[in-house]
Amino acid sequence: MDEVLEQLKDGVRRFQTEVYPERAAMYAQAASEPQRPHTLFITCADSRIDPNEITGTGPGEVFVTRNIGNMVPAYGEMLGGVSAVIEFAVAGLKVKHVAICGHSDCGAMKALLAPESTKSLPSVANWLKNAHAALKVAETVHEKTPEREILSTLTEENVLLQMQHLKTHPSVAGALAQGELTVSGWIYEIGTGHVRIAQDGSRVFVPVG
Ligand SMILES: [Zn+2]
């Protein structure tokens, strides 16, 4: 017997018997019309992050894409899944907001600081290049202010860098120019539930609360 699959099936059964009945009207409503999410949420694939839970949103509200290190390759670099999601969300679904959410204890950020750890993971090492500019900034900041923890500096700088990359995508640049879209950067602290947000144009992450 596949224990993990059975565990997942148990979860589905609990969803069907306990969760779904309570929210049946909401799911029926969501299924009766095309999705109209207001937000594209780009976050890390880390299994400890639940985008709907931390934003208090339900089905149909948030279009989500996740990858290692919540990265957005600059347009023209690595055209693929992330670029297609952004184009579809912004130009197709017309989301009003894009949030890029990094988090505490991020394995991707740790791997950037310890490149030898990805020696046997060539695809991961290649993907992490999308954050090399953030690594450079974090190292420079760390030289000047060694008391600041380099991991948290890098995590913030990565989110800020990916916000810049996001704006190189034509659909995003167009929507921003029309005033139809806003962008923010988030840091989610897994251990405390705290969220800090940098609104577009600011480099400062302000606690929500
Ligand atoms: Zn992560």
mmCIF file of N, CA and C in Angstrom, residues 109-174:
data_model
loop_
_atom_site.group_PDB
_atom_site.id
_atom_site.type_symbol
_atom_site.label_atom_id
_atom_site.label_comp_id
_atom_site.label_asym_id
_atom_site.label_seq_id
_atom_site.Cartn_x
_atom_site.Cartn_y
_atom_site.Cartn_z
ATOM 1 N N MET A 109 17.240 30.826 -0.713
ATOM 2 C CA MET A 109 18.131 31.900 -0.271
ATOM 3 C C MET A 109 19.361 31.307 0.413
ATOM 4 N N LYS A 110 19.140 30.246 1.199
ATOM 5 C CA LYS A 110 20.265 29.582 1.869
ATOM 6 C C LYS A 110 21.219 28.969 0.842
ATOM 7 N N ALA A 111 20.634 28.416 -0.240
ATOM 8 C CA ALA A 111 21.463 27.793 -1.276
ATOM 9 C C ALA A 111 22.294 28.844 -2.007
ATOM 10 N N LEU A 112 21.732 30.043 -2.175
ATOM 11 C CA LEU A 112 22.496 31.127 -2.809
ATOM 12 C C LEU A 112 23.720 31.476 -1.972
ATOM 13 N N LEU A 113 23.549 31.393 -0.655
ATOM 14 C CA LEU A 113 24.653 31.722 0.258
ATOM 15 C C LEU A 113 25.647 30.566 0.393
ATOM 16 N N ALA A 114 25.250 29.377 -0.041
ATOM 17 C CA ALA A 114 26.128 28.200 0.055
ATOM 18 C C ALA A 114 26.079 27.447 -1.278
ATOM 19 N N PRO A 115 26.683 28.020 -2.327
ATOM 20 C CA PRO A 115 26.541 27.477 -3.689
ATOM 21 C C PRO A 115 26.960 26.007 -3.812
ATOM 22 N N GLU A 116 27.881 25.570 -2.947
ATOM 23 C CA GLU A 116 28.324 24.172 -3.045
ATOM 24 C C GLU A 116 27.181 23.201 -2.726
ATOM 25 N N SER A 117 26.141 23.711 -2.039
ATOM 26 C CA SER A 117 25.024 22.827 -1.664
ATOM 27 C C SER A 117 24.182 22.410 -2.873
ATOM 28 N N THR A 118 24.333 23.106 -4.006
ATOM 29 C CA THR A 118 23.529 22.755 -5.184
ATOM 30 C C THR A 118 24.381 22.127 -6.297
ATOM 31 N N LYS A 119 25.578 21.676 -5.917
ATOM 32 C CA LYS A 119 26.485 21.071 -6.905
ATOM 33 C C LYS A 119 25.839 19.906 -7.650
ATOM 34 N N SER A 120 25.077 19.103 -6.925
ATOM 35 C CA SER A 120 24.454 17.934 -7.555
ATOM 36 C C SER A 120 23.040 18.239 -8.051
ATOM 37 N N LEU A 121 22.661 19.530 -8.036
ATOM 38 C CA LEU A 121 21.322 19.942 -8.481
ATOM 39 C C LEU A 121 21.470 21.013 -9.572
ATOM 40 N N PRO A 122 21.890 20.609 -10.774
ATOM 41 C CA PRO A 122 22.219 21.612 -11.806
ATOM 42 C C PRO A 122 21.040 22.484 -12.224
ATOM 43 N N SER A 123 19.836 21.918 -12.239
ATOM 44 C CA SER A 123 18.678 22.735 -12.634
ATOM 45 C C SER A 123 18.393 23.802 -11.590
ATOM 46 N N VAL A 124 18.518 23.405 -10.330
ATOM 47 C CA VAL A 124 18.294 24.369 -9.239
ATOM 48 C C VAL A 124 19.353 25.469 -9.306
ATOM 49 N N ALA A 125 20.619 25.057 -9.463
ATOM 50 C CA ALA A 125 21.712 26.040 -9.514
ATOM 51 C C ALA A 125 21.477 27.039 -10.645
ATOM 52 N N ASN A 126 21.005 26.540 -11.789
ATOM 53 C CA ASN A 126 20.740 27.423 -12.934
ATOM 54 C C ASN A 126 19.595 28.391 -12.627
ATOM 55 N N TRP A 127 18.545 27.871 -11.997
ATOM 56 C CA TRP A 127 17.383 28.693 -11.658
ATOM 57 C C TRP A 127 17.765 29.808 -10.690
ATOM 58 N N LEU A 128 18.662 29.506 -9.754
ATOM 59 C CA LEU A 128 19.045 30.476 -8.727
ATOM 60 C C LEU A 128 19.770 31.692 -9.305
ATOM 61 N N LYS A 129 20.241 31.566 -10.562
ATOM 62 C CA LYS A 129 20.905 32.717 -11.201
ATOM 63 C C LYS A 129 19.965 33.917 -11.272
ATOM 64 N N ASN A 130 18.661 33.653 -11.255
ATOM 65 C CA ASN A 130 17.687 34.742 -11.295
ATOM 66 C C ASN A 130 17.787 35.657 -10.079
ATOM 67 N N ALA A 131 18.543 35.223 -9.066
ATOM 68 C CA ALA A 131 18.665 36.037 -7.842
ATOM 69 C C ALA A 131 20.100 36.476 -7.586
ATOM 70 N N HIS A 132 20.989 36.285 -8.543
ATOM 71 C CA HIS A 132 22.393 36.624 -8.297
ATOM 72 C C HIS A 132 22.611 38.110 -8.007
ATOM 73 N N ALA A 133 21.830 38.970 -8.639
ATOM 74 C CA ALA A 133 21.978 40.408 -8.376
ATOM 75 C C ALA A 133 21.596 40.718 -6.926
ATOM 76 N N ALA A 134 20.579 40.032 -6.410
ATOM 77 C CA ALA A 134 20.173 40.227 -5.002
ATOM 78 C C ALA A 134 21.267 39.741 -4.066
ATOM 79 N N LEU A 135 21.924 38.645 -4.445
ATOM 80 C CA LEU A 135 23.023 38.120 -3.630
ATOM 81 C C LEU A 135 24.152 39.147 -3.549
ATOM 82 N N LYS A 136 24.442 39.766 -4.671
ATOM 83 C CA LYS A 136 25.511 40.780 -4.709
ATOM 84 C C LYS A 136 25.161 41.938 -3.767
ATOM 85 N N VAL A 137 23.914 42.391 -3.836
ATOM 86 C CA VAL A 137 23.492 43.503 -2.970
ATOM 87 C C VAL A 137 23.580 43.096 -1.499
ATOM 88 N N ALA A 138 23.095 41.896 -1.192
ATOM 89 C CA ALA A 138 23.109 41.434 0.200
ATOM 90 C C ALA A 138 24.532 41.328 0.735
ATOM 91 N N GLU A 139 25.439 40.852 -0.108
ATOM 92 C CA GLU A 139 26.845 40.730 0.329
ATOM 93 C C GLU A 139 27.453 42.106 0.585
ATOM 94 N N THR A 140 27.110 43.061 -0.271
ATOM 95 C CA THR A 140 27.618 44.428 -0.101
ATOM 96 C C THR A 140 27.074 45.058 1.188
ATOM 97 N N VAL A 141 25.769 44.889 1.412
ATOM 98 C CA VAL A 141 25.145 45.418 2.635
ATOM 99 C C VAL A 141 25.780 44.770 3.858
ATOM 100 N N HIS A 142 26.019 43.474 3.746
ATOM 101 C CA HIS A 142 26.558 42.724 4.886
ATOM 102 C C HIS A 142 27.978 43.173 5.241
ATOM 103 N N GLU A 143 28.751 43.542 4.220
ATOM 104 C CA GLU A 143 30.112 44.044 4.466
ATOM 105 C C GLU A 143 30.065 45.327 5.286
ATOM 106 N N LYS A 144 29.092 46.176 4.958
ATOM 107 C CA LYS A 144 28.994 47.479 5.641
ATOM 108 C C LYS A 144 28.341 47.358 7.006
ATOM 109 N N THR A 145 27.331 46.471 7.096
ATOM 110 C CA THR A 145 26.604 46.322 8.371
ATOM 111 C C THR A 145 26.541 44.837 8.739
ATOM 112 N N PRO A 146 27.662 44.301 9.250
ATOM 113 C CA PRO A 146 27.732 42.857 9.540
ATOM 114 C C PRO A 146 26.750 42.405 10.621
ATOM 115 N N GLU A 147 26.214 43.367 11.387
ATOM 116 C CA GLU A 147 25.267 42.979 12.442
ATOM 117 C C GLU A 147 23.917 42.548 11.863
ATOM 118 N N ARG A 148 23.650 42.993 10.635
ATOM 119 C CA ARG A 148 22.385 42.558 9.996
ATOM 120 C C ARG A 148 22.555 41.141 9.466
ATOM 121 N N GLU A 149 21.577 40.317 9.721
ATOM 122 C CA GLU A 149 21.651 38.922 9.276
ATOM 123 C C GLU A 149 21.577 38.875 7.744
ATOM 124 N N ILE A 150 22.559 38.233 7.120
ATOM 125 C CA ILE A 150 22.630 38.270 5.644
ATOM 126 C C ILE A 150 21.457 37.514 5.006
ATOM 127 N N LEU A 151 20.972 36.456 5.671
ATOM 128 C CA LEU A 151 19.862 35.692 5.089
ATOM 129 C C LEU A 151 18.602 36.550 4.963
ATOM 130 N N SER A 152 18.290 37.329 5.993
ATOM 131 C CA SER A 152 17.074 38.138 5.902
ATOM 132 C C SER A 152 17.266 39.294 4.918
ATOM 133 N N THR A 153 18.488 39.846 4.872
ATOM 134 C CA THR A 153 18.760 40.898 3.875
ATOM 135 C C THR A 153 18.586 40.344 2.464
ATOM 136 N N LEU A 154 19.144 39.162 2.225
ATOM 137 C CA LEU A 154 19.044 38.548 0.905
ATOM 138 C C LEU A 154 17.586 38.251 0.548
ATOM 139 N N THR A 155 16.829 37.770 1.518
ATOM 140 C CA THR A 155 15.420 37.448 1.273
ATOM 141 C C THR A 155 14.647 38.699 0.831
ATOM 142 N N GLU A 156 14.920 39.821 1.502
ATOM 143 C CA GLU A 156 14.264 41.079 1.121
ATOM 144 C C GLU A 156 14.756 41.570 -0.237
ATOM 145 N N GLU A 157 16.076 41.550 -0.430
ATOM 146 C CA GLU A 157 16.628 42.040 -1.701
ATOM 147 C C GLU A 157 16.138 41.194 -2.872
ATOM 148 N N ASN A 158 15.959 39.905 -2.631
ATOM 149 C CA ASN A 158 15.449 39.037 -3.698
ATOM 150 C C ASN A 158 14.039 39.450 -4.113
ATOM 151 N N VAL A 159 13.184 39.713 -3.131
ATOM 152 C CA VAL A 159 11.815 40.133 -3.455
ATOM 153 C C VAL A 159 11.841 41.451 -4.245
ATOM 154 N N LEU A 160 12.685 42.386 -3.802
ATOM 155 C CA LEU A 160 12.776 43.683 -4.501
ATOM 156 C C LEU A 160 13.289 43.504 -5.932
ATOM 157 N N LEU A 161 14.260 42.599 -6.102
ATOM 158 C CA LEU A 161 14.802 42.329 -7.441
ATOM 159 C C LEU A 161 13.744 41.698 -8.349
ATOM 160 N N GLN A 162 12.993 40.756 -7.797
ATOM 161 C CA GLN A 162 11.974 40.091 -8.617
ATOM 162 C C GLN A 162 10.857 41.066 -9.003
ATOM 163 N N MET A 163 10.607 42.070 -8.140
ATOM 164 C CA MET A 163 9.632 43.114 -8.511
ATOM 165 C C MET A 163 10.141 43.894 -9.729
ATOM 166 N N GLN A 164 11.447 44.139 -9.759
ATOM 167 C CA GLN A 164 12.027 44.824 -10.936
ATOM 168 C C GLN A 164 11.906 43.943 -12.181
ATOM 169 N N HIS A 165 12.257 42.666 -12.013
ATOM 170 C CA HIS A 165 12.158 41.733 -13.149
ATOM 171 C C HIS A 165 10.721 41.700 -13.692
ATOM 172 N N LEU A 166 9.762 41.712 -12.751
ATOM 173 C CA LEU A 166 8.347 41.634 -13.130
ATOM 174 C C LEU A 166 7.991 42.743 -14.126
ATOM 175 N N LYS A 167 8.556 43.921 -13.873
ATOM 176 C CA LYS A 167 8.204 45.087 -14.705
ATOM 177 C C LYS A 167 8.831 45.047 -16.091
ATOM 178 N N THR A 168 9.740 44.071 -16.327
ATOM 179 C CA THR A 168 10.305 43.936 -17.677
ATOM 180 C C THR A 168 9.355 43.151 -18.582
ATOM 181 N N HIS A 169 8.305 42.573 -18.000
ATOM 182 C CA HIS A 169 7.341 41.818 -18.811
ATOM 183 C C HIS A 169 6.379 42.810 -19.466
ATOM 184 N N PRO A 170 6.236 42.727 -20.794
ATOM 185 C CA PRO A 170 5.438 43.731 -21.513
ATOM 186 C C PRO A 170 4.012 43.888 -20.969
ATOM 187 N N SER A 171 3.363 42.781 -20.614
ATOM 188 C CA SER A 171 1.983 42.890 -20.120
ATOM 189 C C SER A 171 1.946 43.722 -18.840
ATOM 190 N N VAL A 172 2.943 43.532 -17.976
ATOM 191 C CA VAL A 172 2.998 44.264 -16.701
ATOM 192 C C VAL A 172 3.322 45.737 -16.958
ATOM 193 N N ALA A 173 4.321 45.982 -17.801
ATOM 194 C CA ALA A 173 4.709 47.364 -18.106
ATOM 195 C C ALA A 173 3.516 48.135 -18.681
ATOM 196 N N GLY A 174 2.771 47.480 -19.558
ATOM 197 C CA GLY A 174 1.617 48.128 -20.170
ATOM 198 C C GLY A 174 0.536 48.448 -19.152
#
